Amino acid sequence: MGGVPLGGHGLRTPQEPPRPVAVSLPGPPSENDRPRPLPPARIGRTSIRPRGRAVKDATELIKALTGLAWPLMAGVALWRLFPLIKEIVRSRGFTIKVGEAELSVQEVSESLIRTTADLQGRLASVRAPAATRVLDSVLWVDDRPENNATEVAQLRALGVEVTLAKSTDEALRALARPNRPFDAVISDMSRWERTRPNRTAGLDLIRELRAQDDPIPVFIYATARALALREEITNAGGTGVVGSSTELFQLLRGVGEFPSQRA
């Protein structure tokens, strides 16, 4: 048997076999050893659980807010600027530069009215016979007087007094006044009468006046439809039918001279 020498005597002791080492292998995990999922994080009382529907709703909300952003910003801007805009409009602060002068819109408008009125008067006087009277005042019948604002302003610039009426009844009442000042009547053809449209209102006015033996000149100033009824209008006693302001001023000049151009 082999051995390990002891001291100097050459004695040998028998070699001991190696001792086995116990190695424990892990067995299957028990219920208590299995890892458990962490609870969801909470902010306050609300659990953070991302879900597909919630993400979709959030996306749609962002899109909706984005679409409202520009209108909202524009509305806020207008709201902040409204006092300034209101003050500018109220004071007619808009200006136009004409040559070296800077004029307000109102001043330019009044200048244009005076210039065009003078031209209208001169054009109307070219072919007119010598006037024996003056056209001092006219009655203008139209349910929408704003449509004739330029012509009315031009007549007034020529010195003619213009009275407005919006219906046949209102016109007849004005004409029935004692010592009426009107030298002529201007009327549209179609207008609202007693809450309903009357497509022959101008013709009805002429017939009513002629039935009362009233000889006052009546001119129909209207659209192409009225021009197509020219013969019927003149047969009813109408003085003239025109579709342009130049023709209208020529007919009015035939009644009398414009006050501002009186020699």
XYZ file of C-alpha atoms in Angstrom:
263
model
C 0.000 0.000 0.000
C 1.260 3.425 -0.705
C 1.467 5.985 2.102
C 2.738 9.304 3.147
C 6.156 9.298 4.894
C 6.045 10.408 8.564
C 9.003 12.115 10.153
C 12.324 10.659 9.294
C 11.483 7.032 10.006
C 9.968 6.316 6.670
C 6.673 5.133 8.172
C 3.662 5.319 5.963
C 0.038 5.612 6.927
C -2.690 4.323 4.747
C -4.296 7.063 2.469
C -7.961 7.785 3.364
C -10.450 7.783 0.559
C -12.089 11.204 -0.256
C -15.309 11.977 1.523
C -18.368 12.552 -0.631
C -19.682 16.164 -0.773
C -23.432 16.558 -0.450
C -24.898 18.765 -3.186
C -28.576 19.707 -2.902
C -30.418 20.270 -6.212
C -33.348 22.733 -6.265
C -36.686 21.065 -6.494
C -39.832 22.459 -8.084
C -40.831 25.833 -6.596
C -43.655 25.879 -4.133
C -46.620 28.246 -4.246
C -44.980 30.524 -1.713
C -41.751 30.718 -3.726
C -43.299 31.823 -7.057
C -42.780 35.569 -7.938
C -45.898 37.656 -7.604
C -46.797 40.551 -10.049
C -46.340 44.033 -8.716
C -49.553 45.982 -8.073
C -50.283 48.818 -10.524
C -48.842 52.174 -9.613
C -51.446 54.562 -8.268
C -51.628 58.334 -8.377
C -54.139 59.405 -5.838
C -56.993 56.986 -6.337
C -56.537 56.331 -10.050
C -54.649 53.319 -11.331
C -52.417 53.816 -14.346
C -53.596 51.102 -16.701
C -52.872 52.026 -20.328
C -55.651 50.685 -22.497
C -56.180 50.920 -26.266
C -59.532 52.699 -25.975
C -58.176 55.294 -23.553
C -55.291 56.076 -25.900
C -57.692 56.431 -28.831
C -59.948 58.780 -26.848
C -56.969 60.894 -25.857
C -55.842 61.108 -29.489
C -59.280 62.220 -30.661
C -59.428 64.831 -27.889
C -56.062 66.254 -28.948
C -57.218 66.437 -32.573
C -60.417 68.225 -31.552
C -58.523 70.751 -29.443
C -56.082 71.343 -32.307
C -58.974 72.082 -34.685
C -60.401 74.607 -32.228
C -57.090 76.328 -31.619
C -57.097 78.747 -34.609
C -60.758 79.817 -34.304
C -60.241 80.341 -30.599
C -57.113 82.411 -31.163
C -58.863 84.465 -33.858
C -61.844 85.031 -31.579
C -59.620 86.193 -28.734
C -57.739 88.542 -31.085
C -60.966 90.075 -32.426
C -62.309 90.434 -28.908
C -59.170 92.263 -27.834
C -59.161 94.485 -30.948
C -62.919 95.171 -31.014
C -62.758 98.462 -29.038
C -60.105 99.803 -31.429
C -62.005 98.688 -34.552
C -65.217 100.193 -33.185
C -63.516 103.508 -32.485
C -61.944 103.645 -35.965
C -65.264 102.950 -37.685
C -67.110 105.404 -35.458
C -64.660 108.177 -36.143
C -64.411 107.264 -39.842
C -60.682 107.076 -39.382
C -59.988 105.399 -42.716
C -58.085 107.660 -45.075
C -57.236 107.628 -48.775
C -54.291 109.482 -50.258
C -55.242 111.548 -53.303
C -52.192 113.252 -54.749
C -50.540 115.068 -51.873
C -53.724 115.191 -49.801
C -54.952 112.565 -47.369
C -58.752 112.424 -47.233
C -61.183 110.394 -45.178
C -63.453 107.897 -46.897
C -66.412 110.136 -46.101
C -64.763 113.118 -47.764
C -63.913 111.091 -50.876
C -67.463 109.733 -51.043
C -69.001 113.200 -50.799
C -66.618 114.521 -53.449
C -67.528 111.700 -55.840
C -71.237 112.307 -55.283
C -70.863 116.005 -56.080
C -68.795 115.299 -59.197
C -71.084 112.600 -60.582
C -74.159 114.661 -59.751
C -72.787 117.565 -61.751
C -72.054 115.240 -64.673
C -75.538 113.724 -64.487
C -77.090 117.161 -64.492
C -75.055 118.382 -67.444
C -75.743 115.244 -69.479
C -79.446 115.540 -68.748
C -79.458 119.170 -69.855
C -77.850 118.546 -73.244
C -81.043 117.419 -74.998
C -83.566 118.935 -72.629
C -85.737 121.811 -73.846
C -85.612 125.138 -72.122
C -87.085 124.657 -68.659
C -90.072 126.698 -67.582
C -90.013 125.449 -63.990
C -87.639 124.096 -61.373
C -87.580 120.529 -60.084
C -87.619 121.290 -56.385
C -88.864 118.024 -54.875
C -89.542 114.391 -55.799
C -91.136 111.428 -54.026
C -89.151 108.192 -54.369
C -91.092 104.964 -53.680
C -89.078 101.785 -53.056
C -89.223 99.172 -50.307
C -85.420 98.977 -50.425
C -84.223 102.593 -50.544
C -80.608 101.542 -50.087
C -80.650 100.344 -53.698
C -81.005 103.958 -54.846
C -78.702 105.610 -52.318
C -76.308 106.985 -54.949
C -79.045 108.432 -57.161
C -80.791 110.004 -54.165
C -77.521 111.568 -53.010
C -76.873 112.922 -56.514
C -80.328 114.502 -56.710
C -79.834 116.121 -53.325
C -76.429 117.400 -54.469
C -78.261 119.041 -57.402
C -80.520 120.810 -54.924
C -83.565 118.527 -55.274
C -85.409 117.599 -52.085
C -86.052 113.833 -52.019
C -88.717 112.213 -49.825
C -88.660 108.422 -49.414
C -91.647 106.070 -49.167
C -91.534 102.264 -48.876
C -95.033 101.313 -50.056
C -97.887 102.410 -52.289
C -100.033 103.275 -49.261
C -97.272 105.404 -47.762
C -96.770 107.167 -51.095
C -100.489 107.890 -51.492
C -100.624 109.369 -47.991
C -97.660 111.622 -48.771
C -99.249 112.736 -52.046
C -102.567 113.434 -50.316
C -101.070 116.001 -47.961
C -102.288 119.568 -48.452
C -99.926 121.800 -50.399
C -97.786 118.806 -51.387
C -94.360 119.891 -52.607
C -93.669 117.072 -55.076
C -92.931 117.775 -58.728
C -92.515 114.105 -59.750
C -92.723 110.533 -58.456
C -90.108 107.815 -58.975
C -91.143 104.234 -58.243
C -89.811 100.710 -58.578
C -92.019 98.062 -60.167
C -91.975 95.168 -57.671
C -91.978 95.476 -53.888
C -93.490 94.057 -50.721
C -96.970 95.402 -50.084
C -98.918 94.495 -46.941
C -96.697 91.523 -45.993
C -96.698 89.993 -49.481
C -94.781 90.601 -52.708
C -96.534 92.707 -55.356
C -94.849 92.371 -58.740
C -96.893 95.223 -60.259
C -96.757 97.687 -57.363
C -95.434 100.523 -59.534
C -98.175 99.956 -62.087
C -100.793 99.889 -59.329
C -99.538 103.233 -58.025
C -99.870 104.793 -61.480
C -103.401 103.472 -61.915
C -104.443 104.735 -58.482
C -103.104 108.233 -59.162
C -104.708 108.434 -62.578
C -108.005 107.192 -61.135
C -107.832 110.248 -58.852
C -107.139 112.458 -61.904
C -103.702 113.251 -60.507
C -101.443 114.370 -63.405
C -98.136 114.254 -61.480
C -95.323 112.718 -63.596
C -94.542 109.131 -62.509
C -91.347 107.404 -63.624
C -90.702 103.680 -63.205
C -87.032 103.082 -62.393
C -86.532 99.342 -62.370
C -85.137 96.197 -63.963
C -85.380 94.692 -67.440
C -88.725 93.130 -66.497
C -90.244 96.579 -66.071
C -88.774 97.656 -69.400
C -90.621 94.746 -71.020
C -93.855 96.223 -69.618
C -93.136 99.679 -71.022
C -96.235 99.747 -73.239
C -98.552 98.640 -70.436
C -97.044 101.215 -68.085
C -97.402 104.098 -70.527
C -100.946 103.023 -71.413
C -101.805 103.153 -67.699
C -100.547 106.739 -67.526
C -96.872 106.298 -66.649
C -94.623 109.142 -67.775
C -91.580 107.007 -68.506
C -89.770 103.727 -67.835
C -85.976 103.669 -67.440
C -83.303 101.226 -66.365
C -80.311 103.555 -65.917
C -79.629 106.613 -63.810
C -78.571 108.643 -66.859
C -81.953 108.103 -68.524
C -83.742 108.838 -65.258
C -81.985 112.190 -64.845
C -82.799 113.096 -68.433
C -86.521 112.467 -67.803
C -86.414 114.413 -64.550
C -84.677 117.301 -66.304
C -87.585 117.311 -68.747
C -89.911 118.051 -65.809
C -87.854 120.954 -64.506
C -84.392 122.406 -64.151
C -82.195 121.239 -61.308
C -81.922 123.983 -58.661
C -78.104 123.946 -58.451
C -77.794 124.452 -62.228
C -80.352 127.183 -62.489
C -78.959 130.141 -64.423
